[in-house]
Amino acid sequence: MKYDYMVVGAGLYGAVFAHEAVKKGKKVLVIDKRDHIGGNIYTEETDGINVHKYGAHIFHTSDKKIWDYVNEFAEFNNYINSPVAVYKDELYNLPFNMNTFSRMWNIKTPQEAKDIIAAQIKDLNITEPKNLEEQALSLVGRDVYEKLIKGYTEKQWERDCKDLPAFIIKRLPLRFTYDNNYFNDRYQGIPIGGYTRIIEKLLEGSEVRLGEDFFDFREKGALSDGFKPEYDKILFTGMIDMYFDFCYGALEYRSVRFETEKLDVENYQGSAIVNYTDRDVPYTRIIEHKHFEFGTQPVTIISREYSSEWHPGIEPYYPVNDDKNSDLYEKYKELADKEEGVYFGGRLGSYKYYDMDKDIAAALELCNEVL
């Protein structure tokens, strides 16, 4: 069988490209090593609840063109991301706003909050932050840092904040309004029925083969059933360093693992996302999936998230975009730019963490260039 494009990876980036290619009359083969489509936005229905199998995904954007585009494939509800944080026996609203400060200091006005934060920053006398701890303290003061940043960040990175570089926290938004909406974007919501339906519609017209590892195919010249597809070009959305056999060394990632369980209660925590900022609690947060779609099922499903270093055999999630890894990526990008007939994209192909709207925009940009 002859194809115009082989798309490696059935995640959002690859699915958007495949959809646009099919619209242009191209014949597309999509392969993915997993046994499902959707990449990390895959949702799976269990007991009537759409479970975000790879962590919470809330669609948000200020780009109306992207919002209109994604609404072609799903109807979105009016979910607003308003997580809460638990520190020991205290509960706080996120992002840092007047509800947070009122609870923390028993105050009412924005000026009171600003005065407390400014006084704490002044007392610390940090002029040139040397690490993440000093950077955060110089931005938000001691109370917010100690209760809501320190423990959570150390769990994310498995390092003391004093041992992390300052650039990881370039800014920490402080809102002096009583507003728990995590995002500032104009458009926000969850697709009714889950994200998998969006990917299914995007892949209509493409041939999709799951459980197919591109590197096995490259070595053997055939897919697992012996099928030998011919194709003109490749869109590769896997790990760019792995494509080039780690010839310059491996790029670093952070990973996440999940412990998911069904509970025979209607409502476990009252919120879709609850962060646990105390270092002594081993997980970073708990997701209660039914609240993304205002579920009324008699049971609930929760997922505890644990952060870890990436190693071969587990899913890479977050690129470690420090100077060392950014320089290493540029070396791989030079190779990629010379790879004739192969395009690299998505989170792993471009070594960049994308929000979903930016992922779609990047895929459409590639479509405009090559289709």
Short mmCIF file of C-alpha atoms in Angstrom, two decimals:
data_model
loop_
_atom_site.label_atom_id
_atom_site.label_comp_id
_atom_site.label_asym_id
_atom_site.label_seq_id
_atom_site.Cartn_x
_atom_site.Cartn_y
_atom_site.Cartn_z
CA MET A 1 0.00 0.00 0.00
CA LYS A 2 1.30 3.44 -0.94
CA TYR A 3 0.78 6.41 1.41
CA ASP A 4 1.64 10.06 1.12
CA TYR A 5 2.41 10.30 4.85
CA MET A 6 3.20 7.99 7.70
CA VAL A 7 2.31 9.73 10.96
CA VAL A 8 4.14 8.26 13.95
CA GLY A 9 2.02 8.93 17.03
CA ALA A 10 -1.78 9.14 17.31
CA GLY A 11 -1.75 11.99 19.82
CA LEU A 12 -3.24 15.44 19.30
CA TYR A 13 -0.45 16.82 17.09
CA GLY A 14 -0.34 13.80 14.81
CA ALA A 15 -4.13 13.55 14.62
CA VAL A 16 -4.53 17.20 13.60
CA PHE A 17 -1.91 16.78 10.89
CA ALA A 18 -3.53 13.56 9.65
CA HIS A 19 -6.94 15.25 9.52
CA GLU A 20 -5.68 18.19 7.50
CA ALA A 21 -3.73 15.90 5.16
CA VAL A 22 -6.82 13.78 4.46
CA LYS A 23 -8.78 16.97 3.75
CA LYS A 24 -6.16 17.75 1.11
CA GLY A 25 -6.71 14.36 -0.51
CA LYS A 26 -3.59 12.74 0.94
CA LYS A 27 -3.45 9.09 1.90
CA VAL A 28 -2.28 8.76 5.50
CA LEU A 29 -1.12 5.88 7.68
CA VAL A 30 -1.03 6.54 11.43
CA ILE A 31 0.86 4.18 13.74
CA ASP A 32 1.20 4.26 17.51
CA LYS A 33 3.02 1.95 19.92
CA ARG A 34 0.17 2.18 22.44
CA ASP A 35 -3.03 0.17 22.16
CA HIS A 36 -5.16 3.32 21.98
CA ILE A 37 -5.31 6.62 20.14
CA GLY A 38 -5.09 10.04 21.78
CA GLY A 39 -1.63 10.02 23.32
CA ASN A 40 -1.64 11.64 26.73
CA ILE A 41 -5.09 13.22 26.31
CA TYR A 42 -6.69 9.78 26.01
CA THR A 43 -9.83 9.38 28.11
CA GLU A 44 -11.45 6.05 28.91
CA GLU A 45 -15.02 5.63 30.10
CA THR A 46 -15.44 3.64 33.29
CA ASP A 47 -18.79 3.46 35.12
CA GLY A 48 -19.99 6.40 33.04
CA ILE A 49 -16.98 8.52 34.08
CA ASN A 50 -14.45 9.72 31.50
CA VAL A 51 -11.12 8.99 33.17
CA HIS A 52 -8.13 11.12 32.12
CA LYS A 53 -5.69 8.21 31.97
CA TYR A 54 -2.56 10.37 31.78
CA GLY A 55 -3.47 13.20 34.08
CA ALA A 56 -5.84 16.14 34.05
CA HIS A 57 -6.28 17.97 30.75
CA ILE A 58 -8.34 21.17 30.72
CA PHE A 59 -8.67 22.83 27.35
CA HIS A 60 -8.08 26.58 27.52
CA THR A 61 -7.09 29.18 24.96
CA SER A 62 -7.36 32.84 24.06
CA ASP A 63 -7.07 32.05 20.36
CA LYS A 64 -10.58 32.11 18.88
CA LYS A 65 -9.44 30.38 15.69
CA ILE A 66 -8.14 27.43 17.72
CA TRP A 67 -11.29 27.42 19.87
CA ASP A 68 -13.50 27.36 16.78
CA TYR A 69 -11.33 24.63 15.26
CA VAL A 70 -11.54 22.25 18.21
CA ASN A 71 -15.28 22.89 18.55
CA GLU A 72 -15.72 21.32 15.13
CA PHE A 73 -14.97 17.98 16.77
CA ALA A 74 -16.64 18.26 20.18
CA GLU A 75 -19.06 20.23 22.28
CA PHE A 76 -17.38 21.70 25.34
CA ASN A 77 -18.94 22.19 28.76
CA ASN A 78 -18.38 25.23 30.98
CA TYR A 79 -15.89 23.66 33.39
CA ILE A 80 -13.67 26.24 35.09
CA ASN A 81 -10.40 24.99 36.55
CA SER A 82 -10.41 26.01 40.22
CA PRO A 83 -8.08 23.65 42.10
CA VAL A 84 -7.51 23.73 45.82
CA ALA A 85 -4.38 23.02 47.83
CA VAL A 86 -4.06 21.09 51.07
CA TYR A 87 -1.20 21.94 53.43
CA LYS A 88 -1.31 19.79 56.58
CA ASP A 89 -4.82 20.53 57.95
CA GLU A 90 -5.26 23.79 56.02
CA LEU A 91 -7.12 24.28 52.75
CA TYR A 92 -6.33 27.04 50.24
CA ASN A 93 -7.65 28.17 46.88
CA LEU A 94 -5.46 28.24 43.79
CA PRO A 95 -4.12 30.17 41.99
CA PHE A 96 -2.75 32.55 44.63
CA ASN A 97 -5.56 35.08 45.02
CA MET A 98 -7.47 36.98 47.67
CA ASN A 99 -9.27 33.82 48.80
CA THR A 100 -5.81 32.30 49.42
CA PHE A 101 -4.51 35.35 51.29
CA SER A 102 -7.68 35.84 53.31
CA ARG A 103 -7.50 32.25 54.53
CA MET A 104 -3.77 32.48 55.24
CA TRP A 105 -3.70 35.80 57.11
CA ASN A 106 -7.32 36.47 58.11
CA ILE A 107 -7.47 39.67 56.05
CA LYS A 108 -10.00 41.18 53.65
CA THR A 109 -8.46 43.78 51.36
CA PRO A 110 -5.92 43.58 48.53
CA GLN A 111 -3.79 46.27 50.16
CA GLU A 112 -3.45 44.23 53.34
CA ALA A 113 -2.24 41.26 51.30
CA LYS A 114 0.20 43.39 49.29
CA ASP A 115 1.61 44.92 52.47
CA ILE A 116 2.21 41.53 54.10
CA ILE A 117 3.90 40.09 51.01
CA ALA A 118 6.03 43.21 50.48
CA ALA A 119 7.14 43.20 54.13
CA GLN A 120 8.14 39.53 53.97
CA ILE A 121 10.10 40.05 50.76
CA LYS A 122 11.86 43.09 52.22
CA ASP A 123 12.85 41.23 55.39
CA LEU A 124 14.46 38.45 53.35
CA ASN A 125 16.79 40.92 51.58
CA ILE A 126 17.34 38.67 48.54
CA THR A 127 18.83 40.75 45.72
CA GLU A 128 20.17 38.08 43.37
CA PRO A 129 18.39 34.73 43.79
CA LYS A 130 20.87 31.87 43.57
CA ASN A 131 18.39 29.00 43.52
CA LEU A 132 14.68 28.22 43.22
CA GLU A 133 14.01 28.77 46.90
CA GLU A 134 15.48 32.28 46.88
CA GLN A 135 13.72 33.07 43.61
CA ALA A 136 10.32 32.04 44.98
CA LEU A 137 10.87 33.80 48.30
CA SER A 138 11.79 37.00 46.48
CA LEU A 139 8.53 36.85 44.53
CA VAL A 140 5.90 35.79 47.10
CA GLY A 141 7.44 35.96 50.58
CA ARG A 142 7.88 33.25 53.18
CA ASP A 143 4.31 32.16 54.03
CA VAL A 144 3.11 31.41 50.51
CA TYR A 145 6.41 29.76 49.67
CA GLU A 146 6.57 27.53 52.76
CA LYS A 147 2.95 26.37 52.58
CA LEU A 148 2.11 26.22 48.89
CA ILE A 149 5.33 26.04 46.84
CA LYS A 150 8.21 24.39 48.67
CA GLY A 151 6.88 20.89 49.34
CA TYR A 152 4.98 20.59 46.07
CA THR A 153 8.00 21.66 44.02
CA GLU A 154 10.35 19.31 45.85
CA LYS A 155 8.00 16.42 45.14
CA GLN A 156 7.81 17.40 41.47
CA TRP A 157 11.58 17.48 41.08
CA GLU A 158 12.67 15.09 43.87
CA ARG A 159 15.22 17.67 44.96
CA ASP A 160 15.47 20.30 47.67
CA CYS A 161 14.45 23.73 46.39
CA LYS A 162 17.91 25.02 47.34
CA ASP A 163 19.36 22.54 44.82
CA LEU A 164 17.11 23.62 41.94
CA PRO A 165 18.00 26.48 39.57
CA ALA A 166 16.19 29.79 39.96
CA PHE A 167 15.02 29.88 36.32
CA ILE A 168 12.44 27.12 36.93
CA ILE A 169 10.23 29.74 38.60
CA LYS A 170 10.49 32.84 36.44
CA ARG A 171 7.30 34.33 37.81
CA LEU A 172 4.58 33.43 40.28
CA PRO A 173 1.31 35.21 39.48
CA LEU A 174 -0.36 36.85 42.46
CA ARG A 175 -3.97 37.90 41.96
CA PHE A 176 -5.39 40.48 44.29
CA THR A 177 -8.98 39.62 43.41
CA TYR A 178 -11.33 36.98 44.78
CA ASP A 179 -11.09 34.84 41.64
CA ASN A 180 -10.32 31.11 41.72
CA ASN A 181 -10.23 30.65 37.94
CA TYR A 182 -6.80 29.16 37.31
CA PHE A 183 -6.55 30.35 33.72
CA ASN A 184 -6.84 33.83 32.26
CA ASP A 185 -7.82 32.53 28.83
CA ARG A 186 -11.07 33.62 27.23
CA TYR A 187 -12.18 30.08 26.35
CA GLN A 188 -12.11 27.06 28.65
CA GLY A 189 -13.86 23.75 29.12
CA ILE A 190 -13.86 19.96 28.89
CA PRO A 191 -15.15 18.12 25.80
CA ILE A 192 -18.43 16.43 26.65
CA GLY A 193 -17.82 12.71 26.35
CA GLY A 194 -14.04 12.97 26.72
CA TYR A 195 -11.05 13.79 24.54
CA THR A 196 -10.88 10.43 22.79
CA ARG A 197 -13.91 11.34 20.69
CA ILE A 198 -12.04 14.36 19.32
CA ILE A 199 -9.13 12.19 18.22
CA GLU A 200 -11.50 9.63 16.67
CA LYS A 201 -13.03 12.34 14.50
CA LEU A 202 -9.65 13.81 13.59
CA LEU A 203 -8.43 10.39 12.42
CA GLU A 204 -11.43 9.63 10.25
CA GLY A 205 -10.18 8.86 6.74
CA SER A 206 -6.72 7.78 7.91
CA GLU A 207 -5.63 4.20 8.31
CA VAL A 208 -4.73 3.67 11.96
CA ARG A 209 -2.63 0.80 13.28
CA LEU A 210 -2.10 0.53 17.03
CA GLY A 211 0.49 -1.46 18.95
CA GLU A 212 3.08 -0.64 16.29
CA ASP A 213 6.50 0.55 17.43
CA PHE A 214 8.16 2.76 14.81
CA PHE A 215 11.64 1.64 15.80
CA ASP A 216 10.73 -2.03 15.41
CA PHE A 217 9.28 -1.13 12.01
CA ARG A 218 12.42 0.78 11.05
CA GLU A 219 14.60 -2.17 11.99
CA LYS A 220 12.49 -4.85 10.29
CA GLY A 221 11.07 -2.83 7.40
CA ALA A 222 7.60 -4.14 8.19
CA LEU A 223 4.83 -3.75 10.74
CA SER A 224 4.05 -6.47 13.26
CA ASP A 225 1.86 -8.44 10.84
CA GLY A 226 4.48 -8.32 8.07
CA PHE A 227 2.78 -5.41 6.26
CA LYS A 228 5.33 -3.26 4.40
CA PRO A 229 3.80 0.15 3.73
CA GLU A 230 5.34 2.54 1.24
CA TYR A 231 5.21 6.25 2.00
CA ASP A 232 6.64 9.49 0.72
CA LYS A 233 7.13 11.38 4.00
CA ILE A 234 7.03 10.88 7.74
CA LEU A 235 5.67 13.01 10.56
CA PHE A 236 7.49 11.84 13.69
CA THR A 237 6.03 12.85 17.07
CA GLY A 238 8.14 10.56 19.25
CA MET A 239 11.35 11.32 21.12
CA ILE A 240 13.71 13.20 18.80
CA ASP A 241 16.82 11.90 20.58
CA MET A 242 15.59 8.32 20.27
CA TYR A 243 15.02 8.80 16.53
CA PHE A 244 18.73 9.54 16.20
CA ASP A 245 19.71 6.63 18.49
CA PHE A 246 20.71 9.00 21.31
CA CYS A 247 23.88 9.79 19.38
CA TYR A 248 24.50 12.95 21.44
CA GLY A 249 23.10 11.52 24.66
CA ALA A 250 19.59 11.38 26.14
CA LEU A 251 17.45 14.44 26.74
CA GLU A 252 16.05 14.63 30.26
CA TYR A 253 12.37 14.47 31.22
CA ARG A 254 10.22 14.37 34.29
CA SER A 255 7.61 11.63 34.40
CA VAL A 256 4.41 10.94 36.32
CA ARG A 257 2.83 7.73 37.51
CA PHE A 258 -0.76 7.29 38.58
CA GLU A 259 -2.56 5.16 41.15
CA THR A 260 -6.20 5.02 40.10
CA GLU A 261 -9.01 3.49 42.09
CA LYS A 262 -12.78 3.30 42.10
CA LEU A 263 -14.51 4.31 45.33
CA ASP A 264 -18.04 3.46 46.36
CA VAL A 265 -18.84 7.04 47.32
CA GLU A 266 -20.61 9.66 45.27
CA ASN A 267 -18.17 12.50 45.99
CA TYR A 268 -14.69 12.01 47.42
CA GLN A 269 -13.09 15.46 47.55
CA GLY A 270 -15.58 17.95 46.06
CA SER A 271 -13.14 19.19 43.41
CA ALA A 272 -11.63 17.79 40.22
CA ILE A 273 -8.09 18.67 41.35
CA VAL A 274 -6.66 18.90 44.87
CA ASN A 275 -2.92 19.59 45.26
CA TYR A 276 -1.07 18.30 48.30
CA THR A 277 1.72 20.75 49.05
CA ASP A 278 3.11 19.14 52.20
CA ARG A 279 6.40 17.34 51.46
CA ASP A 280 5.39 14.47 53.74
CA VAL A 281 2.46 13.49 51.49
CA PRO A 282 4.06 11.36 48.76
CA TYR A 283 1.74 12.29 45.89
CA THR A 284 1.46 15.74 44.34
CA ARG A 285 -2.28 15.78 43.75
CA ILE A 286 -5.49 13.78 43.52
CA ILE A 287 -7.77 14.00 40.50
CA GLU A 288 -11.46 13.12 40.87
CA HIS A 289 -12.44 12.64 37.26
CA LYS A 290 -16.23 12.91 37.45
CA HIS A 291 -16.06 16.58 38.45
CA PHE A 292 -14.65 17.55 35.05
CA GLU A 293 -18.08 16.81 33.60
CA PHE A 294 -20.22 17.50 36.68
CA GLY A 295 -20.90 13.78 37.07
CA THR A 296 -23.70 12.45 39.27
CA GLN A 297 -22.72 8.77 39.20
CA PRO A 298 -23.15 6.85 42.50
CA VAL A 299 -19.44 5.95 42.46
CA THR A 300 -16.29 7.95 41.81
CA ILE A 301 -12.82 7.35 40.38
CA ILE A 302 -9.71 9.08 41.70
CA SER A 303 -6.09 9.14 40.56
CA ARG A 304 -3.13 9.97 42.78
CA GLU A 305 -0.18 11.48 40.91
CA TYR A 306 3.45 10.78 41.78
CA SER A 307 6.31 12.63 40.13
CA SER A 308 9.53 10.85 39.15
CA GLU A 309 12.63 11.01 37.02
CA TRP A 310 12.18 9.60 33.54
CA HIS A 311 13.97 6.42 32.55
CA PRO A 312 13.53 4.10 29.55
CA GLY A 313 10.36 2.05 29.83
CA ILE A 314 8.13 4.78 31.28
CA GLU A 315 6.40 7.71 29.61
CA PRO A 316 8.36 10.97 29.32
CA TYR A 317 6.09 13.88 30.27
CA TYR A 318 7.84 17.17 30.92
CA PRO A 319 11.02 18.29 29.13
CA VAL A 320 13.71 19.62 31.45
CA ASN A 321 14.35 22.80 29.48
CA ASP A 322 17.47 23.95 31.30
CA ASP A 323 20.51 25.26 29.43
CA LYS A 324 22.18 21.85 29.18
CA ASN A 325 19.15 20.13 27.68
CA SER A 326 18.24 23.07 25.45
CA ASP A 327 21.74 23.01 23.96
CA LEU A 328 21.49 19.25 23.47
CA TYR A 329 18.12 19.59 21.76
CA GLU A 330 19.55 22.15 19.33
CA LYS A 331 22.13 19.58 18.25
CA TYR A 332 19.36 17.09 17.54
CA LYS A 333 17.32 19.74 15.76
CA GLU A 334 20.24 20.35 13.41
CA LEU A 335 20.12 16.67 12.50
CA ALA A 336 16.33 16.79 12.15
CA ASP A 337 16.48 19.75 9.78
CA LYS A 338 18.75 17.71 7.50
CA GLU A 339 16.58 14.58 7.61
CA GLU A 340 15.00 14.55 4.18
CA GLY A 341 11.30 13.73 4.05
CA VAL A 342 10.84 13.65 7.83
CA TYR A 343 9.08 16.26 9.95
CA PHE A 344 9.36 16.38 13.73
CA GLY A 345 6.66 17.79 15.96
CA GLY A 346 4.65 17.59 19.15
CA ARG A 347 5.85 17.51 22.73
CA LEU A 348 8.55 14.86 22.22
CA GLY A 349 9.52 15.69 18.66
CA SER A 350 10.20 19.33 19.49
CA TYR A 351 11.24 18.79 23.14
CA LYS A 352 8.72 21.35 24.34
CA TYR A 353 5.81 21.19 26.74
CA TYR A 354 2.69 22.29 24.86
CA ASP A 355 -0.69 23.27 26.17
CA MET A 356 -3.27 21.67 23.91
CA ASP A 357 -4.15 24.85 22.04
CA LYS A 358 -0.48 25.51 21.27
CA ASP A 359 -0.09 21.90 20.15
CA ILE A 360 -2.94 22.31 17.68
CA ALA A 361 -1.58 25.66 16.48
CA ALA A 362 1.87 24.15 15.89
CA ALA A 363 0.39 21.23 13.95
CA LEU A 364 -1.68 23.57 11.78
CA GLU A 365 1.42 25.69 11.15
CA LEU A 366 3.23 22.62 9.86
CA CYS A 367 0.21 21.77 7.72
CA ASN A 368 0.32 25.22 6.13
CA GLU A 369 4.00 24.77 5.35
CA VAL A 370 3.99 21.30 3.81
CA LEU A 371 0.50 20.33 2.63
#
